[in-house]
Short mmCIF file of N, CA and C in Angstrom, two decimals:
data_model
loop_
_atom_site.label_atom_id
_atom_site.label_comp_id
_atom_site.label_asym_id
_atom_site.label_seq_id
_atom_site.Cartn_x
_atom_site.Cartn_y
_atom_site.Cartn_z
N MET F 10 0.74 -0.94 -0.10
CA MET F 10 -0.13 0.36 0.20
C MET F 10 0.95 1.27 0.07
N LYS F 11 1.83 1.26 0.79
CA LYS F 11 2.75 2.53 0.69
C LYS F 11 3.29 2.49 -0.48
N TYR F 12 3.59 1.48 -1.15
CA TYR F 12 4.01 1.99 -2.87
C TYR F 12 3.11 2.93 -3.81
N MET F 13 1.59 2.81 -3.35
CA MET F 13 1.06 3.23 -4.56
C MET F 13 0.97 4.92 -4.43
N VAL F 14 1.51 5.46 -3.55
CA VAL F 14 1.38 6.79 -3.32
C VAL F 14 2.67 7.68 -4.29
N PRO F 15 3.82 7.01 -4.39
CA PRO F 15 4.64 7.39 -5.75
C PRO F 15 4.17 6.97 -6.80
N ASP F 16 3.78 5.73 -7.16
CA ASP F 16 2.40 5.32 -8.43
C ASP F 16 1.77 6.68 -8.80
N LYS F 17 1.24 6.97 -7.68
CA LYS F 17 0.23 7.87 -8.03
C LYS F 17 0.57 9.30 -8.55
N LEU F 18 1.42 9.66 -7.87
CA LEU F 18 1.98 11.11 -8.26
C LEU F 18 3.08 11.02 -9.50
N ARG F 19 3.64 9.74 -9.73
CA ARG F 19 4.44 9.89 -11.15
C ARG F 19 3.36 9.95 -12.25
N PHE F 20 2.16 9.25 -11.95
CA PHE F 20 0.97 8.69 -12.93
C PHE F 20 0.58 10.27 -13.04
N LYS F 21 0.23 10.96 -11.91
CA LYS F 21 -0.22 12.39 -12.07
C LYS F 21 0.64 13.41 -12.81
N ALA F 22 1.95 13.34 -12.72
CA ALA F 22 2.88 13.89 -13.28
C ALA F 22 2.76 13.82 -14.85
N GLU F 23 2.91 12.37 -14.92
CA GLU F 23 3.08 12.11 -16.31
C GLU F 23 1.65 12.81 -17.31
N TYR F 24 0.75 12.43 -16.57
CA TYR F 24 -0.80 13.07 -17.31
C TYR F 24 -0.61 14.29 -17.43
N MET F 25 -0.06 15.02 -16.46
CA MET F 25 0.33 16.79 -16.56
C MET F 25 0.92 16.90 -17.53
N ALA F 26 2.07 16.65 -17.57
CA ALA F 26 3.08 16.47 -18.91
C ALA F 26 2.57 16.22 -20.38
N LEU F 27 1.75 15.16 -20.17
CA LEU F 27 1.05 14.68 -21.62
C LEU F 27 -0.10 15.55 -21.92
N THR F 28 -0.64 16.00 -20.70
CA THR F 28 -1.88 16.98 -21.40
C THR F 28 -1.42 18.41 -21.65
N PHE F 29 -0.07 18.90 -20.92
CA PHE F 29 0.64 19.84 -21.31
C PHE F 29 1.02 20.07 -23.00
N LEU F 30 1.67 19.11 -23.18
CA LEU F 30 2.18 18.67 -24.48
C LEU F 30 1.17 18.64 -25.74
N LEU F 31 -0.12 18.16 -25.23
CA LEU F 31 -1.16 17.86 -26.15
C LEU F 31 -1.66 19.41 -26.36
N ALA F 32 -1.64 20.35 -25.35
CA ALA F 32 -2.42 21.60 -25.62
C ALA F 32 -1.45 22.15 -25.84
N SER F 33 -0.05 21.97 -26.21
CA SER F 33 0.77 23.20 -26.80
C SER F 33 0.72 22.48 -28.19
N ASN F 34 0.66 20.97 -28.31
CA ASN F 34 0.58 20.95 -29.77
C ASN F 34 -0.56 21.76 -30.89
N SER F 35 -1.86 21.53 -29.65
CA SER F 35 -3.08 22.04 -30.26
C SER F 35 -3.05 23.48 -30.45
N ILE F 36 -2.06 24.18 -29.71
CA ILE F 36 -2.28 25.58 -29.91
C ILE F 36 -1.31 25.95 -31.10
N SER F 37 -0.41 25.22 -31.25
CA SER F 37 0.95 25.28 -32.30
C SER F 37 -0.14 25.07 -33.51
N THR F 38 -0.96 23.98 -33.58
CA THR F 38 -1.75 23.62 -34.79
C THR F 38 -2.91 24.94 -34.90
N VAL F 39 -3.47 25.71 -34.30
CA VAL F 39 -4.49 26.41 -34.33
C VAL F 39 -3.62 27.78 -34.86
N ILE F 40 -2.28 28.09 -34.19
CA ILE F 40 -1.45 29.20 -34.88
C ILE F 40 -1.18 29.00 -35.85
N TYR F 41 -0.58 27.84 -36.71
CA TYR F 41 -0.50 27.71 -37.88
C TYR F 41 -1.77 27.70 -39.12
N ILE F 42 -2.76 27.30 -38.60
CA ILE F 42 -3.80 27.19 -39.41
C ILE F 42 -4.33 29.03 -39.40
N ILE F 43 -4.51 29.59 -38.57
CA ILE F 43 -4.66 30.99 -38.67
C ILE F 43 -3.96 31.49 -39.55
N LEU F 44 -2.65 31.66 -38.92
CA LEU F 44 -1.20 31.94 -40.27
C LEU F 44 -1.31 31.90 -41.43
N ASN F 45 -2.03 30.86 -41.77
CA ASN F 45 -2.24 29.94 -43.28
C ASN F 45 -3.42 30.44 -43.74
N ARG F 46 -4.25 30.57 -42.72
CA ARG F 46 -6.10 30.95 -43.68
C ARG F 46 -5.73 32.31 -43.76
N PHE F 47 -5.34 32.95 -42.68
CA PHE F 47 -5.31 34.52 -42.82
C PHE F 47 -3.87 35.30 -43.27
N SER F 48 -3.28 34.57 -44.05
CA SER F 48 -1.84 35.26 -44.48
C SER F 48 -1.82 36.55 -45.31
N ASP F 49 -2.98 36.02 -46.22
CA ASP F 49 -3.39 37.84 -46.63
C ASP F 49 -3.74 38.94 -46.27
N LEU F 50 -4.66 38.73 -45.06
CA LEU F 50 -4.93 39.96 -44.29
C LEU F 50 -3.86 40.11 -43.30
N LEU F 51 -2.78 39.34 -43.14
CA LEU F 51 -1.89 39.28 -41.88
C LEU F 51 -0.86 40.34 -42.94
N GLY F 52 -0.89 40.51 -44.14
CA GLY F 52 0.39 40.94 -44.94
C GLY F 52 -0.21 42.47 -45.19
N ILE F 53 -1.36 42.64 -44.83
CA ILE F 53 -2.00 44.00 -45.22
C ILE F 53 -1.41 45.16 -44.37
N ASP F 54 -0.67 46.46 -44.88
CA ASP F 54 -0.12 47.44 -44.57
C ASP F 54 -1.03 48.34 -44.24
N ILE F 55 -1.69 48.42 -43.16
CA ILE F 55 -2.57 49.39 -43.04
C ILE F 55 -2.30 50.81 -42.40
N PRO F 56 -2.57 52.03 -43.25
CA PRO F 56 -1.67 52.91 -43.05
C PRO F 56 -2.33 53.79 -41.68
N ILE F 57 -1.45 54.37 -40.92
CA ILE F 57 -1.73 55.01 -39.68
C ILE F 57 -3.03 55.91 -39.50
N TRP F 58 -3.33 56.65 -40.62
CA TRP F 58 -4.38 57.63 -40.53
C TRP F 58 -5.73 56.86 -40.83
N VAL F 59 -5.66 55.38 -41.46
CA VAL F 59 -7.15 54.83 -41.14
C VAL F 59 -7.30 54.22 -39.77
N SER F 60 -6.27 53.76 -39.05
CA SER F 60 -6.53 53.54 -37.65
C SER F 60 -6.84 54.27 -36.77
N ILE F 61 -6.10 55.52 -36.57
CA ILE F 61 -6.10 56.53 -35.77
C ILE F 61 -5.93 58.12 -36.67
N PRO F 62 -6.91 58.45 -37.14
CA PRO F 62 -6.98 59.43 -38.15
C PRO F 62 -7.12 60.67 -37.24
N PHE F 63 -7.56 60.70 -36.19
CA PHE F 63 -7.41 62.06 -35.25
C PHE F 63 -6.46 61.91 -34.05
N GLU F 64 -5.74 61.44 -34.27
CA GLU F 64 -4.58 61.34 -33.34
C GLU F 64 -3.09 61.42 -33.81
N ILE F 65 -3.27 61.31 -35.53
CA ILE F 65 -1.99 61.30 -35.99
C ILE F 65 -1.38 62.82 -36.55
N ASN F 66 -0.40 62.94 -36.58
CA ASN F 66 0.36 64.09 -36.88
C ASN F 66 0.11 64.27 -38.54
N VAL F 67 -0.38 65.25 -38.77
CA VAL F 67 -0.68 65.57 -40.35
C VAL F 67 0.54 65.79 -41.27
N ALA F 68 1.72 65.86 -40.49
CA ALA F 68 2.93 66.07 -41.70
C ALA F 68 3.65 64.34 -41.74
N GLU F 69 2.71 63.44 -41.07
CA GLU F 69 3.37 62.29 -41.17
C GLU F 69 2.60 61.29 -42.26
N ILE F 70 2.01 61.84 -42.86
CA ILE F 70 1.24 61.27 -44.04
C ILE F 70 1.55 61.87 -45.33
N GLU F 71 1.13 61.32 -46.68
CA GLU F 71 1.50 61.59 -47.91
C GLU F 71 0.84 62.91 -48.40
N LEU F 72 1.52 63.82 -49.03
CA LEU F 72 1.20 65.52 -48.99
C LEU F 72 -0.15 65.26 -49.85
N SER F 73 -0.56 64.47 -50.46
CA SER F 73 -1.83 64.73 -50.84
C SER F 73 -3.33 64.52 -50.26
N LEU F 74 -2.70 63.66 -49.09
CA LEU F 74 -3.79 63.49 -47.90
C LEU F 74 -3.64 64.46 -46.81
N GLN F 75 -2.86 65.50 -46.74
CA GLN F 75 -2.60 66.07 -45.64
C GLN F 75 -3.88 67.19 -45.53
N GLU F 76 -4.43 67.67 -46.89
CA GLU F 76 -5.61 68.86 -46.60
C GLU F 76 -6.79 68.36 -45.99
N PRO F 77 -7.43 67.10 -46.62
CA PRO F 77 -8.32 66.28 -46.29
C PRO F 77 -8.09 65.85 -45.02
N LEU F 78 -7.13 65.57 -44.54
CA LEU F 78 -6.99 65.07 -43.24
C LEU F 78 -7.46 65.95 -41.92
N ILE F 79 -6.66 67.26 -42.12
CA ILE F 79 -6.77 68.61 -41.43
C ILE F 79 -8.32 68.77 -41.43
N GLU F 80 -9.13 68.73 -42.42
CA GLU F 80 -10.53 68.86 -42.48
C GLU F 80 -11.27 67.65 -41.40
N LEU F 81 -10.91 66.59 -42.01
CA LEU F 81 -11.55 65.47 -41.00
C LEU F 81 -11.38 65.63 -39.55
N GLN F 82 -9.94 66.30 -39.07
CA GLN F 82 -9.74 66.21 -37.95
C GLN F 82 -10.32 67.67 -37.23
N SER F 83 -10.85 68.62 -37.92
CA SER F 83 -11.56 69.49 -37.58
C SER F 83 -12.96 69.28 -37.40
N ASP F 84 -13.40 67.97 -38.02
CA ASP F 84 -15.24 67.85 -38.25
C ASP F 84 -15.45 67.10 -36.81
N LYS F 85 -15.96 67.88 -35.89
CA LYS F 85 -16.15 67.33 -34.28
C LYS F 85 -17.21 66.29 -34.36
N ILE F 86 -18.37 66.45 -35.57
CA ILE F 86 -19.16 64.80 -35.74
C ILE F 86 -18.34 63.79 -36.08
N MET F 87 -17.52 64.14 -36.94
CA MET F 87 -16.65 62.81 -37.26
C MET F 87 -15.75 62.35 -36.29
N ARG F 88 -15.48 62.87 -35.35
CA ARG F 88 -14.60 62.67 -34.16
C ARG F 88 -15.44 62.11 -33.54
N GLY F 89 -16.54 62.51 -32.74
CA GLY F 89 -17.63 62.03 -31.85
C GLY F 89 -18.05 60.64 -32.56
N LYS F 90 -18.10 60.36 -33.70
CA LYS F 90 -18.38 59.05 -34.40
C LYS F 90 -17.40 58.14 -34.35
N PHE F 91 -16.15 58.29 -34.50
CA PHE F 91 -14.91 57.67 -34.46
C PHE F 91 -14.45 57.10 -32.92
N LYS F 92 -14.76 57.94 -32.01
CA LYS F 92 -14.96 57.46 -30.28
C LYS F 92 -15.85 56.80 -30.23
N ASP F 93 -17.11 56.69 -30.61
CA ASP F 93 -18.01 56.04 -30.10
C ASP F 93 -17.80 54.21 -30.81
N GLY F 94 -17.12 54.36 -32.03
CA GLY F 94 -17.13 52.85 -32.89
C GLY F 94 -15.90 52.94 -33.45
N LYS F 95 -14.83 53.55 -33.20
CA LYS F 95 -13.46 53.44 -34.12
C LYS F 95 -13.61 53.50 -35.51
N TYR F 96 -13.86 52.11 -36.31
CA TYR F 96 -13.83 52.34 -37.64
C TYR F 96 -15.39 52.52 -38.28
N ASN F 97 -16.06 52.77 -37.33
CA ASN F 97 -17.65 53.04 -38.12
C ASN F 97 -17.64 54.40 -38.71
N ILE F 98 -16.69 55.08 -38.81
CA ILE F 98 -16.61 56.22 -39.45
C ILE F 98 -16.79 55.74 -40.87
N TRP F 99 -15.69 55.09 -40.80
CA TRP F 99 -15.08 54.63 -42.27
C TRP F 99 -16.48 53.99 -43.28
N LYS F 100 -17.54 53.01 -42.43
CA LYS F 100 -18.54 52.56 -43.03
C LYS F 100 -19.78 53.40 -43.18
N THR F 101 -19.58 54.76 -43.22
CA THR F 101 -20.89 55.65 -43.27
C THR F 101 -20.89 56.53 -44.63
N ASN F 102 -21.95 56.57 -45.15
CA ASN F 102 -21.92 57.48 -46.42
C ASN F 102 -21.52 59.03 -45.92
N ASP F 103 -21.39 59.47 -44.69
CA ASP F 103 -20.79 60.41 -44.60
C ASP F 103 -19.37 60.99 -45.07
N VAL F 104 -18.57 60.03 -44.72
CA VAL F 104 -17.10 59.96 -45.18
C VAL F 104 -16.92 59.86 -46.74
N ALA F 105 -17.91 59.06 -47.45
CA ALA F 105 -17.65 58.88 -48.86
C ALA F 105 -17.80 60.10 -49.53
N THR F 106 -18.95 61.05 -49.06
CA THR F 106 -19.30 62.26 -49.60
C THR F 106 -18.64 63.45 -49.12
N LYS F 107 -18.36 63.40 -48.00
CA LYS F 107 -17.46 64.45 -47.46
C LYS F 107 -16.16 64.65 -47.96
N TYR F 108 -15.45 63.55 -47.84
CA TYR F 108 -13.78 63.46 -47.80
C TYR F 108 -13.84 61.89 -49.13
N PRO F 109 -14.26 62.53 -50.11
CA PRO F 109 -14.07 61.18 -51.32
C PRO F 109 -12.81 60.74 -51.42
N LEU F 110 -11.63 61.53 -51.16
CA LEU F 110 -10.18 61.16 -51.44
C LEU F 110 -9.80 60.04 -50.31
N PHE F 111 -10.01 60.73 -49.13
CA PHE F 111 -9.83 59.39 -47.79
C PHE F 111 -10.20 57.96 -48.34
N TRP F 112 -11.89 58.07 -48.87
CA TRP F 112 -12.67 56.82 -48.79
C TRP F 112 -12.25 56.24 -49.95
N ASP F 113 -11.86 56.62 -50.76
CA ASP F 113 -11.52 55.69 -52.35
C ASP F 113 -9.94 55.10 -51.49
N LYS F 114 -9.30 55.73 -50.71
CA LYS F 114 -7.85 54.79 -50.37
C LYS F 114 -8.07 53.95 -49.13
N ALA F 115 -9.20 54.27 -47.96
CA ALA F 115 -9.42 53.74 -46.89
C ALA F 115 -10.45 52.84 -47.37
N GLN F 116 -11.34 52.70 -48.33
CA GLN F 116 -12.46 51.28 -48.06
C GLN F 116 -11.46 50.35 -48.77
N PHE F 117 -10.45 50.32 -49.29
CA PHE F 117 -9.78 48.65 -49.68
C PHE F 117 -9.52 47.85 -48.31
N TYR F 118 -9.24 49.08 -47.23
CA TYR F 118 -8.64 48.56 -45.67
C TYR F 118 -9.79 48.19 -45.26
N VAL F 119 -11.12 48.88 -45.22
CA VAL F 119 -12.06 48.26 -44.27
C VAL F 119 -13.07 47.48 -44.64
N ILE F 120 -12.78 47.36 -45.52
CA ILE F 120 -13.80 46.05 -46.41
C ILE F 120 -12.99 44.88 -46.04
N ALA F 121 -11.76 44.94 -46.03
CA ALA F 121 -11.35 43.38 -45.65
C ALA F 121 -11.54 42.95 -44.39
N PHE F 122 -12.34 43.81 -43.27
CA PHE F 122 -12.62 43.41 -42.17
C PHE F 122 -13.65 43.74 -41.95
N PRO F 123 -14.84 42.79 -42.23
CA PRO F 123 -16.13 42.81 -41.78
C PRO F 123 -16.71 42.56 -40.13
N THR F 124 -17.58 43.32 -39.76
CA THR F 124 -17.80 43.23 -38.46
C THR F 124 -18.37 41.96 -37.95
N SER F 125 -18.56 41.85 -36.89
CA SER F 125 -19.47 40.48 -36.62
C SER F 125 -20.71 40.45 -36.92
N TYR F 126 -21.58 41.77 -36.95
CA TYR F 126 -22.41 41.69 -37.32
C TYR F 126 -23.07 41.90 -38.81
N LEU F 127 -22.31 42.30 -39.37
CA LEU F 127 -22.12 42.00 -40.81
C LEU F 127 -22.09 40.40 -41.25
N VAL F 128 -21.22 39.98 -40.41
CA VAL F 128 -21.26 38.47 -40.68
C VAL F 128 -22.26 37.64 -40.24
N GLU F 129 -23.03 37.97 -39.24
CA GLU F 129 -24.06 37.50 -38.56
C GLU F 129 -25.12 37.67 -39.50
N ALA F 130 -25.32 39.08 -39.91
CA ALA F 130 -26.20 39.42 -41.00
C ALA F 130 -26.39 38.68 -42.26
N GLY F 131 -25.16 38.28 -42.88
CA GLY F 131 -25.21 37.99 -43.89
C GLY F 131 -25.20 36.30 -43.70
N PHE F 132 -25.31 35.78 -42.63
CA PHE F 132 -25.68 34.11 -42.59
C PHE F 132 -27.21 34.23 -42.49
N SER F 133 -27.58 35.06 -41.87
CA SER F 133 -29.16 35.20 -41.58
C SER F 133 -29.85 35.35 -43.15
N ARG F 134 -29.56 36.46 -44.07
CA ARG F 134 -29.56 36.66 -45.10
C ARG F 134 -29.80 35.49 -45.98
N VAL F 135 -28.37 34.74 -46.04
CA VAL F 135 -28.53 33.40 -46.71
C VAL F 135 -29.64 32.71 -46.59
N SER F 136 -29.63 32.46 -45.21
CA SER F 136 -30.47 31.67 -44.61
C SER F 136 -31.98 32.09 -45.07
N GLN F 137 -32.36 33.28 -44.67
CA GLN F 137 -33.64 33.88 -45.57
C GLN F 137 -33.55 33.33 -46.87
N ILE F 138 -32.71 33.44 -47.82
CA ILE F 138 -32.77 33.35 -48.94
C ILE F 138 -33.24 31.87 -49.17
N LEU F 139 -32.32 30.84 -48.64
CA LEU F 139 -32.23 29.50 -48.95
C LEU F 139 -33.74 28.69 -48.10
N SER F 140 -34.50 29.52 -47.64
CA SER F 140 -35.54 28.86 -46.57
C SER F 140 -36.62 28.34 -47.48
N LYS F 141 -37.25 27.54 -47.08
CA LYS F 141 -38.57 26.65 -47.96
C LYS F 141 -39.80 27.88 -48.31
N ALA F 142 -39.57 29.22 -47.58
CA ALA F 142 -40.59 30.02 -48.00
C ALA F 142 -39.99 30.59 -49.39
N CYS F 143 -38.96 30.60 -49.66
CA CYS F 143 -37.93 31.09 -51.19
C CYS F 143 -38.06 30.07 -51.81
N ASN F 144 -38.73 28.81 -51.60
CA ASN F 144 -38.84 27.63 -52.48
C ASN F 144 -37.46 27.26 -53.06
N ARG F 145 -36.38 27.45 -52.55
CA ARG F 145 -34.94 26.85 -52.73
C ARG F 145 -34.73 27.54 -54.19
N LEU F 146 -34.88 28.91 -53.94
CA LEU F 146 -34.31 29.40 -55.56
C LEU F 146 -32.69 29.73 -55.25
N ASP F 147 -32.32 29.76 -56.64
CA ASP F 147 -30.82 29.83 -56.86
C ASP F 147 -30.50 31.34 -55.97
N ILE F 148 -29.35 31.43 -55.19
CA ILE F 148 -28.95 32.56 -54.38
C ILE F 148 -28.69 33.54 -55.34
N VAL F 149 -27.86 33.23 -56.32
CA VAL F 149 -27.52 33.94 -57.30
C VAL F 149 -28.08 34.83 -57.76
N LYS F 150 -29.74 34.03 -58.18
CA LYS F 150 -30.80 35.02 -58.93
C LYS F 150 -31.38 35.76 -57.89
N ARG F 151 -31.39 35.59 -56.64
CA ARG F 151 -32.07 36.61 -55.94
C ARG F 151 -31.24 37.89 -55.55
N GLY F 152 -30.30 38.13 -56.22
CA GLY F 152 -29.75 39.25 -56.16
C GLY F 152 -28.14 39.20 -55.05
N ASP F 153 -27.54 40.56 -55.51
CA ASP F 153 -26.40 40.35 -54.52
C ASP F 153 -26.41 40.63 -53.47
N LEU F 154 -25.51 39.49 -52.76
CA LEU F 154 -25.92 39.54 -51.03
C LEU F 154 -24.98 40.63 -50.87
N ARG F 155 -24.01 41.43 -51.18
CA ARG F 155 -23.48 42.42 -51.07
C ARG F 155 -24.16 43.38 -50.96
N LEU F 156 -25.14 43.61 -51.89
CA LEU F 156 -26.25 44.89 -51.84
C LEU F 156 -26.92 45.04 -50.61
N SER F 157 -27.50 43.65 -50.07
CA SER F 157 -28.28 43.40 -49.01
C SER F 157 -27.61 43.79 -47.74
N LEU F 158 -26.21 43.62 -47.67
CA LEU F 158 -25.62 43.71 -46.38
C LEU F 158 -24.86 45.07 -45.98
N THR F 159 -24.68 45.77 -47.06
CA THR F 159 -23.82 47.13 -46.95
C THR F 159 -24.82 48.11 -46.81
N SER F 160 -23.80 49.09 -46.16
CA SER F 160 -24.77 50.32 -46.03
C SER F 160 -24.50 51.61 -46.68
N ILE F 161 -23.31 51.36 -47.60
CA ILE F 161 -22.78 52.55 -48.61
C ILE F 161 -23.67 52.39 -49.55
N GLU F 162 -24.18 53.44 -50.23
CA GLU F 162 -25.09 53.85 -51.08
C GLU F 162 -23.99 53.76 -52.49
N PRO F 163 -24.43 53.03 -53.60
CA PRO F 163 -23.77 52.90 -54.70
C PRO F 163 -23.79 54.23 -55.17
N ASN F 164 -22.75 54.38 -56.28
CA ASN F 164 -22.56 55.79 -56.74
C ASN F 164 -22.90 55.36 -58.34
N ILE F 165 -24.29 55.29 -58.40
CA ILE F 165 -24.76 55.29 -59.67
C ILE F 165 -24.16 55.92 -61.25
N LYS F 166 -23.86 57.04 -60.68
CA LYS F 166 -23.19 58.17 -62.10
C LYS F 166 -21.92 57.14 -62.33
N LYS F 167 -21.08 56.98 -61.21
CA LYS F 167 -19.91 56.35 -61.49
C LYS F 167 -19.82 55.00 -62.11
N LEU F 168 -20.82 54.63 -62.03
CA LEU F 168 -21.01 52.98 -62.61
C LEU F 168 -21.57 53.25 -64.08
N VAL F 169 -22.40 54.24 -64.23
CA VAL F 169 -22.96 54.50 -65.76
C VAL F 169 -21.93 54.90 -66.38
N GLU F 170 -20.71 55.41 -65.95
CA GLU F 170 -19.85 56.18 -66.98
C GLU F 170 -18.64 55.25 -67.27
N LYS F 171 -18.71 54.09 -66.40
CA LYS F 171 -17.67 52.98 -66.74
C LYS F 171 -18.49 52.13 -67.78
N ASP F 172 -19.46 51.93 -67.93
CA ASP F 172 -20.50 50.97 -68.44
C ASP F 172 -20.47 51.49 -70.25
N GLN F 173 -20.03 50.60 -70.58
CA GLN F 173 -19.66 51.16 -72.20
C GLN F 173 -20.83 50.42 -72.92
N PRO F 174 -21.32 51.13 -73.81
CA PRO F 174 -22.47 50.99 -74.40
C PRO F 174 -22.32 50.00 -75.84
N GLN F 175 -23.12 48.95 -75.84
CA GLN F 175 -23.19 47.71 -76.66
C GLN F 175 -23.72 48.48 -77.99
N GLY F 176 -23.13 48.18 -79.29
CA GLY F 176 -23.46 48.24 -80.38
C GLY F 176 -24.76 47.12 -80.72
N SER F 177 -25.83 47.77 -81.52
CA SER F 177 -26.96 46.38 -82.03
C SER F 177 -25.99 45.41 -83.32
N HIS F 178 -26.86 44.35 -83.09
CA HIS F 178 -25.93 43.16 -83.79
C HIS F 178 -26.69 43.51 -85.37
#
């Protein structure tokens, strides 16, 4: 009976060591998967003015963006919106209309990182489209999913200008 205590201690130590090894292997595997799956997003170099437009020194950014940045930093409404939700200012139509140069450059960075709400809304919309009530209609024929999820108004004039008229046959 007196020999069981060291065996239990050795078993417990081996169990803890094995558990630690498995956990560290699992964590390493998860890190590897994340790094591979999101390598394109991890490689994006987001300009500092996208992350903290109200705290950056104007002299630190490229010359063409300095004047619009001064205007943006002076806009008290935008400053309040930024403090409320950080990147939400980039997802409003206000920025696109008031600061088109900023929006043209910032939209590529902002669109790469959807909010959890947007992801949930996307799942909900797909679920609605593919429900029995919609009679299993093809998701492509139900309209562009992105249009039902975005709050950004399309620039119809710009889209029409890009469209090339087709000649008759």
